[in-house]
mmCIF file with all atom_site columns, C-alpha atoms in Angstrom:
data_model
loop_
_atom_site.group_PDB
_atom_site.id
_atom_site.type_symbol
_atom_site.label_atom_id
_atom_site.label_alt_id
_atom_site.label_comp_id
_atom_site.label_asym_id
_atom_site.label_entity_id
_atom_site.label_seq_id
_atom_site.pdbx_PDB_ins_code
_atom_site.Cartn_x
_atom_site.Cartn_y
_atom_site.Cartn_z
_atom_site.occupancy
_atom_site.B_iso_or_equiv
_atom_site.pdbx_formal_charge
_atom_site.auth_seq_id
_atom_site.auth_comp_id
_atom_site.auth_asym_id
_atom_site.auth_atom_id
_atom_site.pdbx_PDB_model_num
ATOM 1  C CA . MET G 1 1  ? 122.948 125.574 111.020 1.00 86.00 ? 19 MET G CA 1
ATOM 2  C CA . GLN G 1 2  ? 126.555 125.078 109.939 1.00 90.00 ? 20 GLN G CA 1
ATOM 3  C CA . MET G 1 3  ? 127.777 125.756 113.457 1.00 90.00 ? 21 MET G CA 1
ATOM 4  C CA . ALA G 1 4  ? 125.429 123.141 114.911 1.00 93.00 ? 22 ALA G CA 1
ATOM 5  C CA . ALA G 1 5  ? 126.451 120.580 112.283 1.00 94.00 ? 23 ALA G CA 1
ATOM 6  C CA . ALA G 1 6  ? 130.155 121.228 112.883 1.00 93.00 ? 24 ALA G CA 1
ATOM 7  C CA . THR G 1 7  ? 129.695 120.974 116.661 1.00 94.00 ? 25 THR G CA 1
ATOM 8  C CA . ALA G 1 8  ? 127.798 117.694 116.259 1.00 95.00 ? 26 ALA G CA 1
ATOM 9  C CA . PHE G 1 9  ? 130.570 116.395 114.000 1.00 95.00 ? 27 PHE G CA 1
ATOM 10 C CA . TYR G 1 10 ? 133.302 117.255 116.524 1.00 95.00 ? 28 TYR G CA 1
ATOM 11 C CA . ALA G 1 11 ? 131.246 115.689 119.333 1.00 96.00 ? 29 ALA G CA 1
ATOM 12 C CA . ALA G 1 12 ? 130.782 112.490 117.304 1.00 96.00 ? 30 ALA G CA 1
ATOM 13 C CA . VAL G 1 13 ? 134.507 112.321 116.513 1.00 95.00 ? 31 VAL G CA 1
ATOM 14 C CA . PHE G 1 14 ? 135.328 112.902 120.185 1.00 95.00 ? 32 PHE G CA 1
ATOM 15 C CA . ILE G 1 15 ? 133.026 110.091 121.338 1.00 94.00 ? 33 ILE G CA 1
ATOM 16 C CA . TRP G 1 16 ? 134.336 107.718 118.664 1.00 94.00 ? 34 TRP G CA 1
ATOM 17 C CA . GLY G 1 17 ? 137.980 108.525 119.453 1.00 92.00 ? 35 GLY G CA 1
ATOM 18 C CA . TRP G 1 18 ? 137.502 108.293 123.210 1.00 90.00 ? 36 TRP G CA 1
ATOM 19 C CA . ARG G 1 19 ? 135.977 104.844 122.801 1.00 89.00 ? 37 ARG G CA 1
ATOM 20 C CA . GLN G 1 20 ? 138.868 103.775 120.585 1.00 89.00 ? 38 GLN G CA 1
ATOM 21 C CA . LEU G 1 21 ? 141.389 104.867 123.230 1.00 88.00 ? 39 LEU G CA 1
ATOM 22 C CA . LYS G 1 22 ? 139.438 103.546 126.218 1.00 81.00 ? 40 LYS G CA 1
ATOM 23 C CA . GLY G 1 23 ? 141.020 100.114 126.575 1.00 76.00 ? 41 GLY G CA 1
ATOM 24 C CA . LYS G 1 24 ? 144.455 100.590 125.091 1.00 70.00 ? 42 LYS G CA 1
ATOM 25 C CA . GLY G 1 25 ? 145.134 104.313 125.314 1.00 67.00 ? 43 GLY G CA 1
ATOM 26 C CA . SER G 1 26 ? 147.308 105.807 127.975 1.00 83.00 ? 44 SER G CA 1
ATOM 27 C CA . VAL G 1 27 ? 146.605 109.113 129.661 1.00 88.00 ? 45 VAL G CA 1
ATOM 28 C CA . LEU G 1 28 ? 149.116 110.826 127.345 1.00 90.00 ? 46 LEU G CA 1
ATOM 29 C CA . HIS G 1 29 ? 147.311 109.503 124.263 1.00 91.00 ? 47 HIS G CA 1
ATOM 30 C CA . ARG G 1 30 ? 144.005 110.793 125.590 1.00 91.00 ? 48 ARG G CA 1
ATOM 31 C CA . LEU G 1 31 ? 145.490 114.198 126.373 1.00 92.00 ? 49 LEU G CA 1
ATOM 32 C CA . LEU G 1 32 ? 146.984 114.439 122.893 1.00 94.00 ? 50 LEU G CA 1
ATOM 33 C CA . PHE G 1 33 ? 143.690 113.390 121.336 1.00 94.00 ? 51 PHE G CA 1
ATOM 34 C CA . VAL G 1 34 ? 141.709 115.960 123.312 1.00 94.00 ? 52 VAL G CA 1
ATOM 35 C CA . GLY G 1 35 ? 144.292 118.670 122.594 1.00 95.00 ? 53 GLY G CA 1
ATOM 36 C CA . ILE G 1 36 ? 144.411 118.073 118.837 1.00 95.00 ? 54 ILE G CA 1
ATOM 37 C CA . LEU G 1 37 ? 140.645 117.695 118.506 1.00 96.00 ? 55 LEU G CA 1
ATOM 38 C CA . GLY G 1 38 ? 140.077 120.752 120.694 1.00 94.00 ? 56 GLY G CA 1
ATOM 39 C CA . TRP G 1 39 ? 142.449 122.833 118.554 1.00 91.00 ? 57 TRP G CA 1
ATOM 40 C CA . ALA G 1 40 ? 140.757 121.629 115.357 1.00 92.00 ? 58 ALA G CA 1
ATOM 41 C CA . ALA G 1 41 ? 137.330 122.462 116.789 1.00 94.00 ? 59 ALA G CA 1
ATOM 42 C CA . TYR G 1 42 ? 138.523 125.903 117.909 1.00 91.00 ? 60 TYR G CA 1
ATOM 43 C CA . VAL G 1 43 ? 139.968 126.798 114.509 1.00 90.00 ? 61 VAL G CA 1
ATOM 44 C CA . GLY G 1 44 ? 137.056 125.296 112.586 1.00 90.00 ? 62 GLY G CA 1
ATOM 45 C CA . LEU G 1 45 ? 134.305 126.919 114.632 1.00 92.00 ? 63 LEU G CA 1
ATOM 46 C CA . ALA G 1 46 ? 136.095 130.270 114.777 1.00 90.00 ? 64 ALA G CA 1
ATOM 47 C CA . GLY G 1 47 ? 136.442 130.146 111.004 1.00 87.00 ? 65 GLY G CA 1
ATOM 48 C CA . LEU G 1 48 ? 132.734 129.442 110.602 1.00 90.00 ? 66 LEU G CA 1
ATOM 49 C CA . ALA G 1 49 ? 131.882 132.307 112.958 1.00 89.00 ? 67 ALA G CA 1
ATOM 50 C CA . MET G 1 50 ? 134.297 134.607 111.072 1.00 87.00 ? 68 MET G CA 1
ATOM 51 C CA . VAL G 1 51 ? 136.038 135.739 114.265 1.00 86.00 ? 69 VAL G CA 1
ATOM 52 C CA . PRO G 1 52 ? 139.780 136.351 114.538 1.00 84.00 ? 70 PRO G CA 1
ATOM 53 C CA . HIS G 1 53 ? 141.608 133.301 115.864 1.00 79.00 ? 71 HIS G CA 1
ATOM 54 C CA . LEU G 1 54 ? 145.103 131.987 116.357 1.00 78.00 ? 72 LEU G CA 1
ATOM 55 C CA . SER G 1 55 ? 146.358 129.368 113.951 1.00 77.00 ? 73 SER G CA 1
ATOM 56 C CA . ILE G 1 56 ? 149.657 127.871 112.889 1.00 77.00 ? 74 ILE G CA 1
ATOM 57 C CA . SER G 1 57 ? 150.124 130.640 110.333 1.00 80.00 ? 75 SER G CA 1
ATOM 58 C CA . SER G 1 58 ? 149.667 133.390 112.953 1.00 79.00 ? 76 SER G CA 1
ATOM 59 C CA . ALA G 1 59 ? 153.368 133.351 113.902 1.00 81.00 ? 77 ALA G CA 1
ATOM 60 C CA . TYR G 1 60 ? 154.324 133.717 110.241 1.00 85.00 ? 78 TYR G CA 1
ATOM 61 C CA . ILE G 1 61 ? 151.928 136.612 109.693 1.00 84.00 ? 79 ILE G CA 1
ATOM 62 C CA . VAL G 1 62 ? 152.928 138.457 112.875 1.00 85.00 ? 80 VAL G CA 1
ATOM 63 C CA . PHE G 1 63 ? 156.704 137.924 112.909 1.00 87.00 ? 81 PHE G CA 1
ATOM 64 C CA . PHE G 1 64 ? 158.202 136.617 109.692 1.00 88.00 ? 82 PHE G CA 1
ATOM 65 C CA . GLN G 1 65 ? 156.154 138.446 107.068 1.00 90.00 ? 83 GLN G CA 1
ATOM 66 C CA . PRO G 1 66 ? 157.159 141.942 108.308 1.00 90.00 ? 84 PRO G CA 1
ATOM 67 C CA . ILE G 1 67 ? 160.797 140.860 108.554 1.00 91.00 ? 85 ILE G CA 1
ATOM 68 C CA . GLY G 1 68 ? 160.655 139.551 104.981 1.00 88.00 ? 86 GLY G CA 1
ATOM 69 C CA . LYS G 1 69 ? 159.136 142.807 103.769 1.00 91.00 ? 87 LYS G CA 1
ATOM 70 C CA . ALA G 1 70 ? 161.878 144.739 105.567 1.00 91.00 ? 88 ALA G CA 1
ATOM 71 C CA . PHE G 1 71 ? 164.571 142.620 103.909 1.00 90.00 ? 89 PHE G CA 1
ATOM 72 C CA . ILE G 1 72 ? 163.004 143.141 100.492 1.00 92.00 ? 90 ILE G CA 1
ATOM 73 C CA . GLY G 1 73 ? 162.896 146.882 101.106 1.00 91.00 ? 91 GLY G CA 1
ATOM 74 C CA . TRP G 1 74 ? 166.481 146.854 102.383 1.00 92.00 ? 92 TRP G CA 1
ATOM 75 C CA . LEU G 1 75 ? 167.652 145.022 99.257  1.00 91.00 ? 93 LEU G CA 1
ATOM 76 C CA . GLY G 1 76 ? 165.943 147.588 97.039  1.00 84.00 ? 94 GLY G CA 1
ATOM 77 C CA . GLY G 1 77 ? 162.997 145.487 95.878  1.00 70.00 ? 95 GLY G CA 1
#
């Protein structure tokens, strides 16, 4: 039920935003809108489904967190 509600919400936001950009939006604005909304839908729906997904924090978790732990270990902490 939550998945259907979230999908309906993203569809409603897409339709509303597309109509707002129809007359005055350039192709770049539409591409940015679709990209940002698509990313938000991907992260939101993957979170609801409890499946692993890429997010902004993925780079931190994969690269920077192990380096930080190595530095802490190297410094004796």
